Short mmCIF file of C-alpha atoms in Angstrom, two decimals:
data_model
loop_
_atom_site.label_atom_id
_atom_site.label_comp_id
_atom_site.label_asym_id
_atom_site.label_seq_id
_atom_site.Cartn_x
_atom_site.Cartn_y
_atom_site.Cartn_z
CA UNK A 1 46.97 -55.64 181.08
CA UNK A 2 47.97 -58.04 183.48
CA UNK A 3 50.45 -60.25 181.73
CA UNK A 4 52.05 -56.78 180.03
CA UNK A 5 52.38 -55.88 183.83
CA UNK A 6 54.16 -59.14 185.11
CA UNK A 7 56.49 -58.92 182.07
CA UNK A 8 57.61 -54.93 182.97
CA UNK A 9 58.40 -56.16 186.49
CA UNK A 10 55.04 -56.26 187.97
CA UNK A 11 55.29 -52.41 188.03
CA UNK A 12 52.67 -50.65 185.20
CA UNK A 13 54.78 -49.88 181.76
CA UNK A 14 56.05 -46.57 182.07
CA UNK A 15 56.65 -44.72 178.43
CA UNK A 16 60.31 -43.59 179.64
CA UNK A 17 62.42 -40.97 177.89
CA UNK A 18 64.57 -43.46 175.65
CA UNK A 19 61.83 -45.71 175.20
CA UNK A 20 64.05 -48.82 174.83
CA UNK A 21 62.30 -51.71 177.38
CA UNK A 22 65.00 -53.43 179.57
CA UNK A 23 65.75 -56.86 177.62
CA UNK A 24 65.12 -60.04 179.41
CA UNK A 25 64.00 -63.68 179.50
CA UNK A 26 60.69 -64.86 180.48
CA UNK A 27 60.73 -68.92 181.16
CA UNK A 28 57.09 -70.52 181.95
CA UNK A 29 55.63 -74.10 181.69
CA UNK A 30 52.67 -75.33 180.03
CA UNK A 31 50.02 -73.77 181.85
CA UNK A 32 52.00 -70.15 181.53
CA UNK A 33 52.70 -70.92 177.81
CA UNK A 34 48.98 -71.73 177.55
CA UNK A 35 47.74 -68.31 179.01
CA UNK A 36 50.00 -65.83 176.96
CA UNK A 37 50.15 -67.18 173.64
CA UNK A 38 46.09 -66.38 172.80
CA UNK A 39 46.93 -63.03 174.40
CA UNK A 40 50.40 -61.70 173.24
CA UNK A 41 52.15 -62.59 169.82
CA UNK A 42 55.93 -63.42 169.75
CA UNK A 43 56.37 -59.63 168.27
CA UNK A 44 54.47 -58.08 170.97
CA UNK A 45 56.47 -60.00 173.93
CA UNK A 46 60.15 -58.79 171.39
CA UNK A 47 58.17 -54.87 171.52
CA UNK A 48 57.98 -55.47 175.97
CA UNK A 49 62.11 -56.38 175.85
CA UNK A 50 61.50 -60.42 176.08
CA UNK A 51 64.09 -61.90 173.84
CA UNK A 52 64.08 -65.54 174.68
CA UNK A 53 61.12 -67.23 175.76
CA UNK A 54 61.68 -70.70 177.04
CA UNK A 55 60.04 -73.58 178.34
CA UNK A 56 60.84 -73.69 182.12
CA UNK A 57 61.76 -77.77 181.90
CA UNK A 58 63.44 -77.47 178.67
CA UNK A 59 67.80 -77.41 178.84
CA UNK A 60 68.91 -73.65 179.02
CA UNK A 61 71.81 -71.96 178.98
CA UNK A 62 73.17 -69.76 181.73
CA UNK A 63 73.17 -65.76 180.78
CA UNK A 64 74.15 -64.42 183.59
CA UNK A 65 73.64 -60.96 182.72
CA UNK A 66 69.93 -60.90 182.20
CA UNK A 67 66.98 -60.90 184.60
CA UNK A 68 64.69 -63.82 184.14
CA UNK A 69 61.01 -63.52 184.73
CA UNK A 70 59.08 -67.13 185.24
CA UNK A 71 55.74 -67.47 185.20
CA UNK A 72 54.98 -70.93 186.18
CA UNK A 73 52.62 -73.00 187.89
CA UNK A 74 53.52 -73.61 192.00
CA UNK A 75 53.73 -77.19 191.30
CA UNK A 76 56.31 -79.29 193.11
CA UNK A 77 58.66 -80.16 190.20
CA UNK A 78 58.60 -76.21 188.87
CA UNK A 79 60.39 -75.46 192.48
CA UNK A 80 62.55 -78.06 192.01
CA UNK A 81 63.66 -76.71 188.37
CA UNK A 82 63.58 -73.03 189.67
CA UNK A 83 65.68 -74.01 192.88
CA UNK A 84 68.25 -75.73 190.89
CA UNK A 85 68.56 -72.39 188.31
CA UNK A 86 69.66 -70.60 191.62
CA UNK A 87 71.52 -72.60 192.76
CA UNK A 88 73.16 -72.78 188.74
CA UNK A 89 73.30 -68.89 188.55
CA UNK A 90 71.60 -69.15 185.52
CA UNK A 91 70.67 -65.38 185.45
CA UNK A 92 71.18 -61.47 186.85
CA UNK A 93 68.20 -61.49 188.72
CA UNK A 94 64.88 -63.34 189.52
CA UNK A 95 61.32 -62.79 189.15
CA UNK A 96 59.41 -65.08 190.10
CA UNK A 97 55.79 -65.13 189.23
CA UNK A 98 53.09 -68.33 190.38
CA UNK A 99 50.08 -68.58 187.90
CA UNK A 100 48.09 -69.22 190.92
CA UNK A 101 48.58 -68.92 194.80
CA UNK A 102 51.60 -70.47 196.04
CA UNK A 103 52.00 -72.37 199.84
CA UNK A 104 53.92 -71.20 202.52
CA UNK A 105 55.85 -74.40 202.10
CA UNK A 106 57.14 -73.82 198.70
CA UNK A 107 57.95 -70.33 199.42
CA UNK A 108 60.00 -71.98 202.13
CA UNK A 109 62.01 -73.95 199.67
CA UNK A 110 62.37 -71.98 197.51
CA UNK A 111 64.03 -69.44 200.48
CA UNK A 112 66.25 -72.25 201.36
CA UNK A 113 67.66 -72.75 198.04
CA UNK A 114 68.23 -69.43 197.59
CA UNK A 115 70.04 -69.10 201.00
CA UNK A 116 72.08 -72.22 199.86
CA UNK A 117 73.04 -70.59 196.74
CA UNK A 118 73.85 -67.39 198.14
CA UNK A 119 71.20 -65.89 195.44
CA UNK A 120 68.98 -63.92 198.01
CA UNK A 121 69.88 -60.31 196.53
CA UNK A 122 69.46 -61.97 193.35
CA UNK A 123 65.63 -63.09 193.64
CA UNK A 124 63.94 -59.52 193.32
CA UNK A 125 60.41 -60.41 193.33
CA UNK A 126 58.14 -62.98 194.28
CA UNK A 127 54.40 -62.53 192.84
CA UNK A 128 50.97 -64.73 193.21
CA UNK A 129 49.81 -63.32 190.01
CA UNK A 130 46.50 -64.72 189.84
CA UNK A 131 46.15 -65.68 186.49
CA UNK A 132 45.22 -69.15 185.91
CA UNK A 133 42.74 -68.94 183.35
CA UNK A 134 43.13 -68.41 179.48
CA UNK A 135 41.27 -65.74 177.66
CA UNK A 136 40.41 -66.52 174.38
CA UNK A 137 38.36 -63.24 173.15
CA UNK A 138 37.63 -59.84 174.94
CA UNK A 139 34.19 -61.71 176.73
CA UNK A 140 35.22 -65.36 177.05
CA UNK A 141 37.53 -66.98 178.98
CA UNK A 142 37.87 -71.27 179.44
CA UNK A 143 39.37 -72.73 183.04
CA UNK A 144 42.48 -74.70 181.45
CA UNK A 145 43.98 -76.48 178.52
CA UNK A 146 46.34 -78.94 179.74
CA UNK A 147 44.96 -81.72 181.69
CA UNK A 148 41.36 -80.43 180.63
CA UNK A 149 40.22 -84.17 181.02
CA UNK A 150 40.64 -83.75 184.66
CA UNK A 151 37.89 -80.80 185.09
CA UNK A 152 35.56 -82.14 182.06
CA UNK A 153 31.67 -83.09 182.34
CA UNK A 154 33.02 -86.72 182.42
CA UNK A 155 35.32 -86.14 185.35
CA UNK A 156 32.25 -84.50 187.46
CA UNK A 157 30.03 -87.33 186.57
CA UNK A 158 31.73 -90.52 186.84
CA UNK A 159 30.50 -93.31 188.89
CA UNK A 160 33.39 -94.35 190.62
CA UNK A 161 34.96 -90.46 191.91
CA UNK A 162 36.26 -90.70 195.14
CA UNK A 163 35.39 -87.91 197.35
CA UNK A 164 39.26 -86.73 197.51
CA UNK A 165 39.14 -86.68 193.53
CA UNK A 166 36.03 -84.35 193.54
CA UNK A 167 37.35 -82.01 196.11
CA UNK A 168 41.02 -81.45 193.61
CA UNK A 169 38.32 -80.73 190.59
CA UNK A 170 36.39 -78.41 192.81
CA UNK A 171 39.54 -76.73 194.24
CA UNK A 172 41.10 -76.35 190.09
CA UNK A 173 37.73 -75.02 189.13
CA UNK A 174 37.06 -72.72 192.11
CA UNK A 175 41.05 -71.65 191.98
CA UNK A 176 40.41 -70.25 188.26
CA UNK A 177 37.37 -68.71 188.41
CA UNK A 178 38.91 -66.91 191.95
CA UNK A 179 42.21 -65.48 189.61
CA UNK A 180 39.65 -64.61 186.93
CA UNK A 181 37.67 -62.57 189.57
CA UNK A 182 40.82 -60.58 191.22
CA UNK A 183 42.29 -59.70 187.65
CA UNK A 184 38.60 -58.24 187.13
CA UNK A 185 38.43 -56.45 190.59
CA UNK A 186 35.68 -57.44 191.40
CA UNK A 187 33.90 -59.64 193.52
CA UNK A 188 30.51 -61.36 191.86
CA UNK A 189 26.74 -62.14 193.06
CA UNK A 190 26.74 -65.59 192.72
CA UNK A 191 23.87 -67.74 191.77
CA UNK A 192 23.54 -71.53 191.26
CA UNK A 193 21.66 -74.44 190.63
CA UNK A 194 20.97 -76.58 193.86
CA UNK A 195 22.01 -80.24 194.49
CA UNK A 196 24.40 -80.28 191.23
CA UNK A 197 28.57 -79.87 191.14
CA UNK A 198 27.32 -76.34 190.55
CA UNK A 199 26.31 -75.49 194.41
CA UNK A 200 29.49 -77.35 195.21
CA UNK A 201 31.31 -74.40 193.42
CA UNK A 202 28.99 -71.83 194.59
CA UNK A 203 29.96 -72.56 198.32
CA UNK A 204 33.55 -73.03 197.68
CA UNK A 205 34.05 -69.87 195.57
CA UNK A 206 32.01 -67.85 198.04
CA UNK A 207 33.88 -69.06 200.67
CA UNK A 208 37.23 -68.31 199.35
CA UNK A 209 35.97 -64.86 198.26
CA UNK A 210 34.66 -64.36 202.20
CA UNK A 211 38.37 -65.46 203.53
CA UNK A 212 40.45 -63.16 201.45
CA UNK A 213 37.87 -60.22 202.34
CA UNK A 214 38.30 -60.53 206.07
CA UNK A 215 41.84 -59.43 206.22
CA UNK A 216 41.30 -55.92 204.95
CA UNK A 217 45.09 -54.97 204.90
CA UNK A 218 45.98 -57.53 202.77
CA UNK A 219 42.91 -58.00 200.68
CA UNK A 220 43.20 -58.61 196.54
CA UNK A 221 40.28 -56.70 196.15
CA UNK A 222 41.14 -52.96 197.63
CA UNK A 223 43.93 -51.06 197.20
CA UNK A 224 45.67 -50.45 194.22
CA UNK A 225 44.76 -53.53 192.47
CA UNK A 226 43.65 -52.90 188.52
CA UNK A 227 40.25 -51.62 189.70
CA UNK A 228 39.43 -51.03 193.49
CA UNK A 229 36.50 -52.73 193.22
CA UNK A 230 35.65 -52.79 196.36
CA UNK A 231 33.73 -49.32 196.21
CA UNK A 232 32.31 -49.68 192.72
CA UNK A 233 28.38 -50.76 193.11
CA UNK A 234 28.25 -52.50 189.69
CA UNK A 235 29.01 -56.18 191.09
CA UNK A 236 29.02 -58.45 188.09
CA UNK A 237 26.67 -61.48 188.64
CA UNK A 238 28.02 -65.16 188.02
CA UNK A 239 25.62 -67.61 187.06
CA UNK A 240 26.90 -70.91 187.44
CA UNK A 241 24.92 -74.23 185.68
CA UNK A 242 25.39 -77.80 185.84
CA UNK A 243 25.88 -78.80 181.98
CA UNK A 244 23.20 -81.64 182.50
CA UNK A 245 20.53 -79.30 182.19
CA UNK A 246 21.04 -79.31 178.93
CA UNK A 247 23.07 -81.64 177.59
CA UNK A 248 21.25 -81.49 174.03
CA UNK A 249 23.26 -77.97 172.54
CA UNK A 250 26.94 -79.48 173.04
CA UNK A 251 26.03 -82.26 170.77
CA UNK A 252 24.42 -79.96 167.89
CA UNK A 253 25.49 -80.00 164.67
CA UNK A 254 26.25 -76.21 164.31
CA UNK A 255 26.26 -73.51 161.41
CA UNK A 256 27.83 -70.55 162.31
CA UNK A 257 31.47 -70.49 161.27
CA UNK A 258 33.09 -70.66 164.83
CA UNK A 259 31.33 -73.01 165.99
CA UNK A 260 31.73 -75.05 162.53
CA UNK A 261 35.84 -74.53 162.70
CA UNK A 262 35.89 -75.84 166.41
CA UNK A 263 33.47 -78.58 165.60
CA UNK A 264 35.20 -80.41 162.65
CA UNK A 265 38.34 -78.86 162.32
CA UNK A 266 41.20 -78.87 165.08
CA UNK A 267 41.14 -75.45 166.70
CA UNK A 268 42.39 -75.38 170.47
CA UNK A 269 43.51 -71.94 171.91
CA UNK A 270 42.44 -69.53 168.76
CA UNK A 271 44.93 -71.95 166.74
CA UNK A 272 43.59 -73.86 163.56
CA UNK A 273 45.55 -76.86 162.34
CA UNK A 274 45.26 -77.54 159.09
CA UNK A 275 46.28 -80.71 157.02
CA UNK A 276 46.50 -79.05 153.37
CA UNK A 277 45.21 -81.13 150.47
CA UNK A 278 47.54 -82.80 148.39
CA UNK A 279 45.21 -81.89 145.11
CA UNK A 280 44.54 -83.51 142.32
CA UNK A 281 47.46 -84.49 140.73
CA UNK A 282 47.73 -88.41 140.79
CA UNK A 283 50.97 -89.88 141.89
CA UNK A 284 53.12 -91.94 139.32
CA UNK A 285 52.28 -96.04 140.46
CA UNK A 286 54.77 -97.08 142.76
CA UNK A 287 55.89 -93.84 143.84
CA UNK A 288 55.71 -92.98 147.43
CA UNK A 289 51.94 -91.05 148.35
CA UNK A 290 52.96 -87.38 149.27
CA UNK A 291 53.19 -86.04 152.98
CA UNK A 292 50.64 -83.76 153.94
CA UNK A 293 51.73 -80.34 154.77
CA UNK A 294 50.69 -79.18 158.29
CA UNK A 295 49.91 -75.18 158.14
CA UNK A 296 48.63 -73.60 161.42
CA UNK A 297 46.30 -70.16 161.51
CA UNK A 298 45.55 -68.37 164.10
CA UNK A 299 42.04 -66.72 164.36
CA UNK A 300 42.58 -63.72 166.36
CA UNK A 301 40.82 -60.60 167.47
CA UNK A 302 43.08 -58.92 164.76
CA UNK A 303 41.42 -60.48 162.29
CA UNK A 304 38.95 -58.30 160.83
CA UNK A 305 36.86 -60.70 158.83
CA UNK A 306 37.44 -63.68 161.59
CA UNK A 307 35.67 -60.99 163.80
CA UNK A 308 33.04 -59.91 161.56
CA UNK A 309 32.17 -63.53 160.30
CA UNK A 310 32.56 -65.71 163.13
CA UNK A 311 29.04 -65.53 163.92
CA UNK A 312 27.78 -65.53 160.30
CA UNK A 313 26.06 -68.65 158.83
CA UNK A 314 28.37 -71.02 156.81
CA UNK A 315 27.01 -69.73 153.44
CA UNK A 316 27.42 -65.85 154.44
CA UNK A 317 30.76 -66.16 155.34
CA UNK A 318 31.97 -68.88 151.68
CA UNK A 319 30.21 -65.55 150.36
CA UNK A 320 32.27 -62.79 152.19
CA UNK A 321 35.26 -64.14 151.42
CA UNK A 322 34.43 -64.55 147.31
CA UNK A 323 33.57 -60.57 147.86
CA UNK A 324 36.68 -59.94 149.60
CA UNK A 325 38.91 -61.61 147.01
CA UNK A 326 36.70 -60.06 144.27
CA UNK A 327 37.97 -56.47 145.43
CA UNK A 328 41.45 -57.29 146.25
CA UNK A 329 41.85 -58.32 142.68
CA UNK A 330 40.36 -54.72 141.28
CA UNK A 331 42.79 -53.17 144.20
CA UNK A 332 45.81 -54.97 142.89
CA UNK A 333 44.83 -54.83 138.78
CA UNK A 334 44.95 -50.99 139.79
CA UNK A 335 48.33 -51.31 140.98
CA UNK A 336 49.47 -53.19 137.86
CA UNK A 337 48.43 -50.97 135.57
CA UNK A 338 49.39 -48.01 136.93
CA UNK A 339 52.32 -49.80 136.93
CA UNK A 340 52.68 -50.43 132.76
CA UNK A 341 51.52 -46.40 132.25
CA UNK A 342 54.72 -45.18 134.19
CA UNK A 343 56.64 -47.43 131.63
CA UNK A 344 55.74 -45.59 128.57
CA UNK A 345 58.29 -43.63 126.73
CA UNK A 346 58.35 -39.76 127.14
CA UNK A 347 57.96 -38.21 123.76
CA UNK A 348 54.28 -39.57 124.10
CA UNK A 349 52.47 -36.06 125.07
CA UNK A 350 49.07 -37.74 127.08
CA UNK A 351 51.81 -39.58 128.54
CA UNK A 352 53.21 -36.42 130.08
CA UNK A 353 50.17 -35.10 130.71
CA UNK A 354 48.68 -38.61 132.88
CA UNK A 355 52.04 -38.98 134.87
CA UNK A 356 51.34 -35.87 136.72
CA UNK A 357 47.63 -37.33 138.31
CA UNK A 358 49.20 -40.84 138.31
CA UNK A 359 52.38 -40.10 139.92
CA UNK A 360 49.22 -39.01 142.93
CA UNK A 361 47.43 -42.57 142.05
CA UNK A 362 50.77 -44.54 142.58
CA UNK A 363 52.12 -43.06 145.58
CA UNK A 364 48.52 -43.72 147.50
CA UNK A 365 48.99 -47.53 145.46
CA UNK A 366 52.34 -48.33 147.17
CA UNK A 367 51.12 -46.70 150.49
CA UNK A 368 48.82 -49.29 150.61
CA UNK A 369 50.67 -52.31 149.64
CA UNK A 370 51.00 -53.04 153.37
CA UNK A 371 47.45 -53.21 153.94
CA UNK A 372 46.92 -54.90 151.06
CA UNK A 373 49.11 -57.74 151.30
CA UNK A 374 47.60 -58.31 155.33
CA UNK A 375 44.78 -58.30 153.12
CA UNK A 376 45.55 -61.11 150.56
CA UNK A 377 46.86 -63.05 153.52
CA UNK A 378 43.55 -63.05 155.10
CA UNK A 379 42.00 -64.25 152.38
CA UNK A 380 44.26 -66.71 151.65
CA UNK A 381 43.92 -67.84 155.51
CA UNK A 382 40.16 -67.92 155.38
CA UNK A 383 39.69 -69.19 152.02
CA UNK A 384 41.84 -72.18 153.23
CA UNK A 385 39.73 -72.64 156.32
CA UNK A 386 36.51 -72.20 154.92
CA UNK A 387 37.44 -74.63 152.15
CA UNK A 388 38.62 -77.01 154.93
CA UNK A 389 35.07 -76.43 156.46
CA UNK A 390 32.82 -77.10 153.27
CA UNK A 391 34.86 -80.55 153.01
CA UNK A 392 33.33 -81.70 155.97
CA UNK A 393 30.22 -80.48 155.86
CA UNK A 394 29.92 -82.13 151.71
CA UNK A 395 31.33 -85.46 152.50
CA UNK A 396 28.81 -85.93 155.84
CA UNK A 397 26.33 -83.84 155.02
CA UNK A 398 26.31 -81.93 157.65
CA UNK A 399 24.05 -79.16 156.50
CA UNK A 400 21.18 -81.87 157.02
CA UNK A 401 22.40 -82.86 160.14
CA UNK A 402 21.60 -79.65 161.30
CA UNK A 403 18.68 -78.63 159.67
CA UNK A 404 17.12 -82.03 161.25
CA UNK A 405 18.60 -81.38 164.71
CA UNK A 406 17.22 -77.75 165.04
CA UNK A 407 13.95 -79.28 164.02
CA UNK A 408 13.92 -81.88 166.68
CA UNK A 409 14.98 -79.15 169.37
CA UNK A 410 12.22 -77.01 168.68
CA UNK A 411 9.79 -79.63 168.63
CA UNK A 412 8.69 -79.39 164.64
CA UNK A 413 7.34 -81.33 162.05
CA UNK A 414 10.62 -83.87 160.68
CA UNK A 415 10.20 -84.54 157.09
CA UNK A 416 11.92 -87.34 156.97
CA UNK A 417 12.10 -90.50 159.26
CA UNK A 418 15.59 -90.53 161.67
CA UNK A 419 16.07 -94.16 160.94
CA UNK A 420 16.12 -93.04 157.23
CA UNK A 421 19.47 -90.47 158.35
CA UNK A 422 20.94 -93.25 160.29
CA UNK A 423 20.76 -95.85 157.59
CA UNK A 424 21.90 -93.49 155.19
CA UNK A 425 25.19 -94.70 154.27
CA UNK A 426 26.29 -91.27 152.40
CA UNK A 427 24.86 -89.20 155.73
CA UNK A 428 28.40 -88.75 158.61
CA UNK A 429 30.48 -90.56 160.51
CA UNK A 430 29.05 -93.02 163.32
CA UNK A 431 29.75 -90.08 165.41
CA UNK A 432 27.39 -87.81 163.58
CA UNK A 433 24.73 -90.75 163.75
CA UNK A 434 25.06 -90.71 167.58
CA UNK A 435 25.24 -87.43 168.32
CA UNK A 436 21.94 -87.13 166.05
CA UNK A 437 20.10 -89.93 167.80
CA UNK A 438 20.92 -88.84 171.47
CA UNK A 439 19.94 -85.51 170.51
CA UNK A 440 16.70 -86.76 169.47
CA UNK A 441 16.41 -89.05 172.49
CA UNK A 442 17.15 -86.56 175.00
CA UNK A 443 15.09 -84.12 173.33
CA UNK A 444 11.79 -86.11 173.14
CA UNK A 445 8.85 -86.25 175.76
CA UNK A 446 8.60 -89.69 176.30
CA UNK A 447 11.20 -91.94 175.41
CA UNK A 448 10.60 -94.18 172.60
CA UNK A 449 9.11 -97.40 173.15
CA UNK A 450 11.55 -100.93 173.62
CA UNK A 451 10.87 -102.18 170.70
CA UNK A 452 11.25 -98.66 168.51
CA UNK A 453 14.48 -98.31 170.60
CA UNK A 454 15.48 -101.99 169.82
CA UNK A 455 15.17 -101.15 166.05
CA UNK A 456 17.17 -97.90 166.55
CA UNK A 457 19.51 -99.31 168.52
CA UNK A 458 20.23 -102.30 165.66
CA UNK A 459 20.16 -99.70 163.04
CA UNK A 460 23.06 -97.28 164.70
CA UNK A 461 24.88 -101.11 165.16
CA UNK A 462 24.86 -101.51 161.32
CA UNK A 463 26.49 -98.08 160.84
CA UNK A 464 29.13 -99.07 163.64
CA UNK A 465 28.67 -96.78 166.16
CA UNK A 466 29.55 -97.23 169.65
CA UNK A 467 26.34 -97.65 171.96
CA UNK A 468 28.16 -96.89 175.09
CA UNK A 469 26.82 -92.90 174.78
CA UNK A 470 23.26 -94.25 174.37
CA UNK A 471 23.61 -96.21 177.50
CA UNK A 472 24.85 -93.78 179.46
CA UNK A 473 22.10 -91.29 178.81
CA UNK A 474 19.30 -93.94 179.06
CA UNK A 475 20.62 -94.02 182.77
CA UNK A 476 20.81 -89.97 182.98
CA UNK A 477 17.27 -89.94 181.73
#
């Protein structure tokens, strides 16, 4: 609702008589780029009147007859770009709109170059927008996607931070989840655990939230922002946890067909990338081994069976789409041969007679071509995914992996020894054989004796894995 309000002028879309939006360009960086494409497809930004969408560093041409709206980050180098479009009468008019707060200062320069340009009339709006966050479904939202190595778990907990590099993580972390809480409306009840990065956030956040409440007249909370949340009693709560209290679940082998897609395939932003198979055929000796084709999906909250099935075990879901496929063959068999009846000659009397009822049958058939062909692509898109999926899991076994991990995280019975899955040559990657063994070893009561670990340790050697991960959480322990 937001975004669909920045891109009508930061005024809320209006059905007007003719109905026809007012065309115009929206430029944005990375970080903009990031935050609208899970959230609007290209044909939903044509449907709001955007007809270019550009890259805010890219080269562009001047149209000077269009209003621009930019949605950009308030970093230094954006002002400089947007500063020199003035000052290049680029466009009609200007709307500028920061992803998160900008200074004083760089609303300064940007005045100045405007002035210098004689584009002041020509800048209409100026907007903190107070979106820097990217929502990936209707309840989940991450903190950023470019530069995520700079807020990671590895950032937070590296020996050598400064104490200037800390603060710039806190201030990226606490500056997202402060947009995420205006665009809700809502200020949270905020609970933490002590001593970790967490309380660091806690204060910060609260802090922030205290500051912007004490001016009342210019508050982001009252008014009329989205919600005025200010009088509503239902004040969400925000629970915030350090991610070493349990640092087990992120290295699970999962099942569930999300989880499985972001775990072995590449899937950033609701975007698979696929490298398609090149088959079976063999290539002639001596000729050159075929390119792999590159196909992206994207797994949206369109998607009816991505929505159903996301949260299904592996199995269900290789099962739903076999269904699925099953019926859209009967659905377009039906189609086919209603097709061959209307072809028969006329001096056949049942002929006649079973145009009349199938004339009924065929009109309803075509109506639903539409449908049905969204549906074929689905399956097509999942069948590809899932078969992407079941690779992986066959050729490291991954099925075991995870049946042996759950046992070790609820404390059961294993049924086989774990140096018997590490020296298993078939069983993973190295990778799989870490994540396995510091699952087990952060998992366990006591830690296992020197000369158990010694044995381990030569074992995971042998099937080349890196020990630096095993270090590190020997030390955490």
């Amino acid at each position: 609702v937001a975004l669909k309000r920045m891109l009508n002028f930061n005024v809320p879309p209006v059905k007007n008589s003719t109905g026809e939006p007012v065309w115009k360009v929206l430029i944005y960086d990375r970080f903009g780029q990031d935050i609208i494409s899970p959230l609007l497809s290209v044909k939903e930004l044509r449907d709001m009147g955007i007809t270019l969408h550009l890259l805010l560093h890219s080269d562009r041409d001047a149209i000077p007859d269009v209003p621009a709206v930019y949605f950009v980050m308030p970093t230094e180098e954006n002002i400089d770009r947007m500063c020199q479009d003035l000052r290049n009468q680029l466009y009609e008019s200007y709307y500028l709109n920061f992803i998160s707060a900008i200074s004083r200062s760089k609303l300064e320069d940007i005045a100045n170059a405007a002035i210098g340009a004689n584009a002041v009339t020509q800048v209409a709006k100026v907007f903190d927008q107070y979106l820097n966050f990217i929502t990936l479904e209707d309840d989940m939202f991450v903190l950023c996607n470019q530069n995520k190595e700079l807020v990671s778990y590895r950032a937070i907990n590296r020996p050598d931070i400064t104490d200037t590099e800390m603060e710039t993580i806190m201030d990226t972390i606490v500056d997202s989840l402060f947009c995420f809480f205006v665009t809700l409306g809502a200020i949270p009840i905020i609970r933490c655990s002590r001593g970790t990065a967490a309380e660091m956030v806690a204060v910060k956040l609260d802090k922030k939230l205290r500051e912007n409440l004490r001016d009342a007249r210019n508050s982001l909370f009252t008014g009329d922002t989205l919600g005025a949340g200010q009088f509503s009693f239902q004040r969400p709560l925000l629970v915030l946890v350090d991610r070493n209290i349990d640092l087990a679940t992120p290295l699970h082998h999962t099942w569930t067909y999300q989880a499985l897609v972001h775990d072995v395939l590449d899937f950033h932003l609701n975007r698979v990338n696929l490298e398609e198979s090149t088959g079976m055929e063999s290539t002639p000796a001596g000729a050159r081994p075929k390119k792999k084709n590159k196909k992206s999906y994207d797994l949206t909250a369109s998607d009816k069976f991505w929505q159903k099935h996301k949260g299904s075990p592996f199995p269900e879901v290789a099962e739903s789409v076999q269904q699925e496929l099953e019926s859209y063959r009967a659905q377009e068999d039906e189609v086919k041969r209603l097709k061959s009846i209307m072809g028969i000659e006329g001096e056949d009397e049942g002929a006649i007679s079973m145009l009349s009822d199938n004339t009924a049958k065929l009109t309803s058939a075509v109506s639903s071509l539409p449908e049905l062909l969204e549906k074929k692509r689905l399956i097509d898109l999942h069948t590809n995914v899932a078969t992407a999926v079941l690779e992986h899991i066959k050729s490291r076994k991954l099925d075991v992996y995870f049946e042996y991990e759950e046992k070790i995280m609820s404390k059961s019975t294993l049924d086989k020894s774990l140096l018997d899955m590490i020296s298993d040559p078939d069983a993973g990657t190295p990778e799989d054989k870490m994540r396995l063994f510091l699952i087990y070893y952060i998992s366990s009561a006591q830690a296992p004796s020197e000369i158990d670990l010694e044995q381990y340790k030569k074992a995971l050697m042998d099937a080349g894995c890196n020990l630096a991960p095993l270090s590190y959480i020997k030390q955490w322990k």
